[in-house]
Amino acid sequence: MNAGTGKTALITGASSGIGQELAKLFAQDGYNLVLVGRSDDKLDRLGDVFKNNYGTQEITVIGKDLSEEDAAQDVYNQVKAKDITVDVLVNDAGVGLYGLFATDTDWEREKAMIHLNVLALTQMTKLFLYDMLSRNEGKILNLASLLSITPTPLMAVYAGTKAYVYNFTQSLVNELKDTNVTVTALLPNATDTDFFHKAGAENTKVTDEVQDPVMVAKDGYNALMAGKPKVIPGGFKNKSYEVMSYVAPQEALSALMRDKMSQKPDPNEEEHSNGLAWGIGIGIAVVAGIALGYAYMNTNDFTRARYRYKAKSLGDTISDALSSVVDNVVDSVVSAYNTTKDKASDLTHKADVVKEEVMEEEVVS
């Protein structure tokens, strides 16, 4: 029997990208589904695929543009009218917009984006969270972004909406800590979906390092089921952005992200540009480390204790990112130690033999 049999997951933005991959994972685990999106036809076809491939028992499709006023309330009302209990809420729906805020972007599109990314997500969470708390059971996954923890020129409003989502989610984590309801923030890097095309950012440098939405969804799904407060899919490179966001000057981070969000250069310039971006990143980390060390050595005992606490928290944050590296280093060190120890023992034995021979010759002489 699948783990989710008899339970229902509601996924917004389920017709494509990360939302579709998340819906597939719920279907594979035997969940009934409520699929919310702007295209009824896409969602109907997706529902047929889930029924045929995974034997999903109940699939409810709600065609709704969540950027419209009170759209979240209407979705909730439809769910209640059908007497559906939502055990898991996935707030995946979201859009972006690329360009200089002052001169390039359109206010009406920005207003709709804020409504979708912030207001609809908040209202959906409020409505369904209340019911979850009344049962003292439930899970919520909110799609944030790595951009939620860094300033991002050329996508300033989008990054601001995701910063809200991340902060909002982490605040709820604390409010819900004594309940059986959990909320998780998913912070993916650039992902291979239609997002950049819709945002008008399809020719930006960051699109050269997009990640697989299947991987992103799987990491988010596993973190949600485990009740983790957040997850950054991918490897060490992605997690390094979080580390830099804690210690680096905001001006330096802005410069780094401005470079990543800029238009792709000519092929002859691209290699130098990528190297420069990572050079800036590494330089930020080094300079920030030196600055923190200097500040620590030149402060009072109370402030030092605060630095130690923050350093421990930072260590906990990056421990997952470094674990595999540390394991490899430790294995190498242990192997080298054992090899060196064996060689040293062998040399010691040979030295003892030589010493005995010399002593015997001295006695004879």
Coordinates of C-alpha atoms in Angstrom, one line a residue, residues 59-271:
I59 CA -8.4 13.8 -9.1
T60 CA -10.1 17.2 -8.9
V61 CA -9.2 19.9 -11.4
I62 CA -9.8 23.5 -10.6
G63 CA -9.0 25.9 -13.4
K64 CA -8.1 29.2 -11.8
D65 CA -5.8 32.2 -12.3
L66 CA -4.5 32.8 -8.8
S67 CA -3.3 36.3 -9.7
E68 CA -6.9 37.4 -9.7
E69 CA -8.6 39.0 -6.7
D70 CA -10.0 36.5 -4.2
A71 CA -9.0 33.5 -6.4
A72 CA -7.5 31.7 -3.4
Q73 CA -10.8 32.0 -1.5
D74 CA -12.7 30.7 -4.5
V75 CA -10.4 27.6 -4.7
Y76 CA -10.9 27.0 -1.0
N77 CA -14.7 27.3 -1.4
Q78 CA -14.7 24.8 -4.2
V79 CA -12.7 22.3 -2.2
K80 CA -15.0 22.7 0.8
A81 CA -18.1 22.3 -1.4
K82 CA -16.8 19.0 -2.6
D83 CA -16.1 17.9 1.0
I84 CA -12.4 17.3 0.3
T85 CA -9.9 17.3 3.2
V86 CA -6.6 18.7 2.1
D87 CA -3.8 16.9 4.0
V88 CA -0.9 18.5 2.0
L89 CA -0.9 22.0 0.4
V90 CA 1.8 22.8 -2.2
N91 CA 2.0 26.5 -3.1
D92 CA 4.0 26.1 -6.3
A93 CA 2.3 28.7 -8.6
G94 CA 4.4 31.7 -9.4
V95 CA 5.8 33.9 -12.1
G96 CA 8.8 36.1 -12.7
L97 CA 9.5 39.3 -14.6
Y98 CA 12.9 40.4 -16.0
G99 CA 14.3 43.9 -16.6
L100 CA 15.3 47.2 -14.9
F101 CA 12.6 48.1 -12.4
A102 CA 12.5 51.8 -13.2
T103 CA 12.4 51.7 -17.0
D104 CA 11.9 48.2 -18.4
T105 CA 9.1 46.4 -16.5
D106 CA 5.4 46.9 -16.7
W107 CA 3.5 47.7 -13.5
E108 CA 0.4 45.7 -14.3
R109 CA 2.5 42.6 -14.7
E110 CA 4.4 43.3 -11.5
K111 CA 1.1 43.9 -9.6
A112 CA -0.2 40.5 -10.9
M113 CA 3.0 38.8 -9.9
I114 CA 2.9 40.2 -6.4
H115 CA -0.7 39.1 -6.1
L116 CA 0.2 35.6 -7.3
N117 CA 3.5 35.1 -5.5
V118 CA 2.6 36.7 -2.3
L119 CA -1.2 37.4 -1.7
A120 CA -2.6 34.2 -3.2
L121 CA 0.1 32.0 -1.5
T122 CA -0.6 33.7 1.9
Q123 CA -4.3 33.4 1.6
M124 CA -4.1 29.8 0.5
T125 CA -1.9 29.1 3.5
K126 CA -4.1 30.8 5.9
L127 CA -7.3 29.1 4.8
F128 CA -6.0 25.5 4.7
L129 CA -3.6 25.9 7.7
Y130 CA -6.6 26.7 9.9
D131 CA -8.2 23.4 9.0
M132 CA -5.0 21.5 9.4
L133 CA -4.5 22.9 12.9
S134 CA -8.1 22.0 13.9
R135 CA -7.1 18.3 13.0
N136 CA -3.5 18.9 14.3
E137 CA -2.2 17.3 11.2
G138 CA -1.0 18.5 7.8
K139 CA 1.9 19.6 5.7
I140 CA 2.6 22.7 3.5
L141 CA 5.3 23.3 0.9
N142 CA 6.0 26.8 -0.2
L143 CA 8.1 27.4 -3.3
A144 CA 10.6 30.1 -2.5
S145 CA 13.9 30.4 -4.5
L146 CA 17.6 30.8 -4.0
L147 CA 16.9 34.4 -5.0
S148 CA 14.9 34.8 -1.8
I149 CA 18.1 35.1 0.2
T150 CA 20.1 37.3 -2.2
P151 CA 19.5 40.7 -3.7
T152 CA 18.8 40.2 -7.4
P153 CA 19.1 43.1 -9.8
L154 CA 17.1 42.8 -13.0
M155 CA 14.6 40.6 -11.2
A156 CA 14.1 42.9 -8.2
V157 CA 10.4 42.5 -7.6
Y158 CA 10.4 38.7 -8.2
A159 CA 13.2 38.3 -5.7
G160 CA 11.4 40.5 -3.3
T161 CA 8.3 38.3 -3.5
K162 CA 10.3 35.2 -2.9
A163 CA 12.1 36.8 0.1
Y164 CA 8.6 37.3 1.6
V165 CA 7.7 33.6 0.9
Y166 CA 10.9 32.4 2.6
N167 CA 10.6 34.7 5.6
F168 CA 6.9 34.0 6.0
T169 CA 7.5 30.2 5.9
Q170 CA 10.3 30.3 8.5
S171 CA 8.2 32.4 10.8
L172 CA 5.4 29.8 10.5
V173 CA 7.9 27.1 11.3
N174 CA 8.4 28.6 14.7
E175 CA 4.7 29.2 15.3
L176 CA 3.8 25.6 14.5
K177 CA 6.7 23.9 16.3
D178 CA 4.4 22.5 19.0
T179 CA 1.9 21.1 16.6
N180 CA 1.8 18.2 14.1
V181 CA 1.6 20.6 11.2
T182 CA 4.8 21.3 9.3
V183 CA 5.7 23.9 6.7
T184 CA 8.7 23.7 4.4
A185 CA 10.4 26.2 2.0
L186 CA 11.8 24.9 -1.2
L187 CA 14.7 27.1 -2.5
P188 CA 15.8 25.9 -5.9
N189 CA 18.3 27.5 -8.2
A190 CA 17.4 28.2 -11.8
T191 CA 15.4 25.3 -13.0
D192 CA 14.7 24.0 -16.5
T193 CA 11.1 25.0 -16.9
D194 CA 9.2 27.6 -18.9
F195 CA 9.8 30.2 -16.2
F196 CA 12.6 32.2 -17.9
H197 CA 10.7 32.3 -21.2
K198 CA 7.6 33.7 -19.5
A199 CA 9.7 36.2 -17.5
G200 CA 11.5 37.4 -20.6
A201 CA 14.9 36.2 -19.3
E202 CA 15.6 33.3 -21.7
N203 CA 18.9 34.7 -22.8
T204 CA 20.4 35.4 -19.4
K205 CA 23.6 33.7 -18.2
V206 CA 21.9 31.9 -15.4
T207 CA 20.0 29.8 -17.9
D208 CA 23.2 28.0 -18.7
E209 CA 23.2 26.3 -15.3
V210 CA 19.5 25.3 -15.0
Q211 CA 18.7 22.2 -13.0
D212 CA 16.5 19.2 -13.6
P213 CA 12.9 19.9 -12.3
V214 CA 12.6 16.2 -11.5
M215 CA 15.6 16.5 -9.1
V216 CA 14.3 19.7 -7.6
A217 CA 10.8 18.2 -7.0
K218 CA 12.2 15.1 -5.5
D219 CA 14.4 17.0 -3.0
G220 CA 11.4 19.2 -2.1
Y221 CA 9.1 16.3 -1.7
N222 CA 11.5 14.4 0.6
A223 CA 12.0 17.5 2.7
L224 CA 8.3 18.1 3.0
M225 CA 7.6 14.5 4.1
A226 CA 10.4 14.7 6.6
G227 CA 9.0 18.0 8.0
K228 CA 12.2 20.0 7.3
P229 CA 11.9 23.8 7.5
K230 CA 13.7 24.3 4.2
V231 CA 15.7 22.6 1.5
I232 CA 18.1 23.8 -1.2
P233 CA 18.2 21.2 -4.0
G234 CA 21.4 20.4 -5.7
G235 CA 25.0 20.2 -4.6
F236 CA 27.6 22.3 -2.9
K237 CA 27.5 25.1 -5.4
N238 CA 23.9 25.9 -4.6
K239 CA 24.4 25.7 -0.9
S240 CA 27.4 28.0 -1.1
Y241 CA 25.0 30.8 -2.2
E242 CA 23.3 30.4 1.2
V243 CA 26.6 30.6 3.0
M244 CA 27.6 33.8 1.1
S245 CA 24.2 35.3 1.8
Y246 CA 24.9 35.1 5.5
V247 CA 28.4 36.6 5.5
A248 CA 29.0 38.6 2.4
P249 CA 28.4 42.4 2.0
Q250 CA 25.1 43.0 0.2
E251 CA 26.8 45.2 -2.4
A252 CA 29.1 42.3 -3.4
L253 CA 26.2 39.9 -3.6
S254 CA 24.3 42.3 -5.8
A255 CA 27.2 42.6 -8.2
L256 CA 27.5 38.8 -8.4
M257 CA 23.8 38.3 -9.1
R258 CA 23.7 41.2 -11.5
D259 CA 26.4 39.4 -13.5
K260 CA 24.4 36.1 -13.4
M261 CA 21.2 37.8 -14.5
S262 CA 22.8 39.8 -17.3
Q263 CA 22.5 38.9 -21.0
K264 CA 24.8 36.2 -22.3
P265 CA 28.0 37.6 -23.7
D266 CA 29.7 36.8 -27.0
P267 CA 31.2 33.2 -27.0
N268 CA 34.7 34.6 -26.8
E269 CA 33.9 36.5 -23.6
E270 CA 31.8 33.8 -21.9
E271 CA 34.6 31.8 -20.3

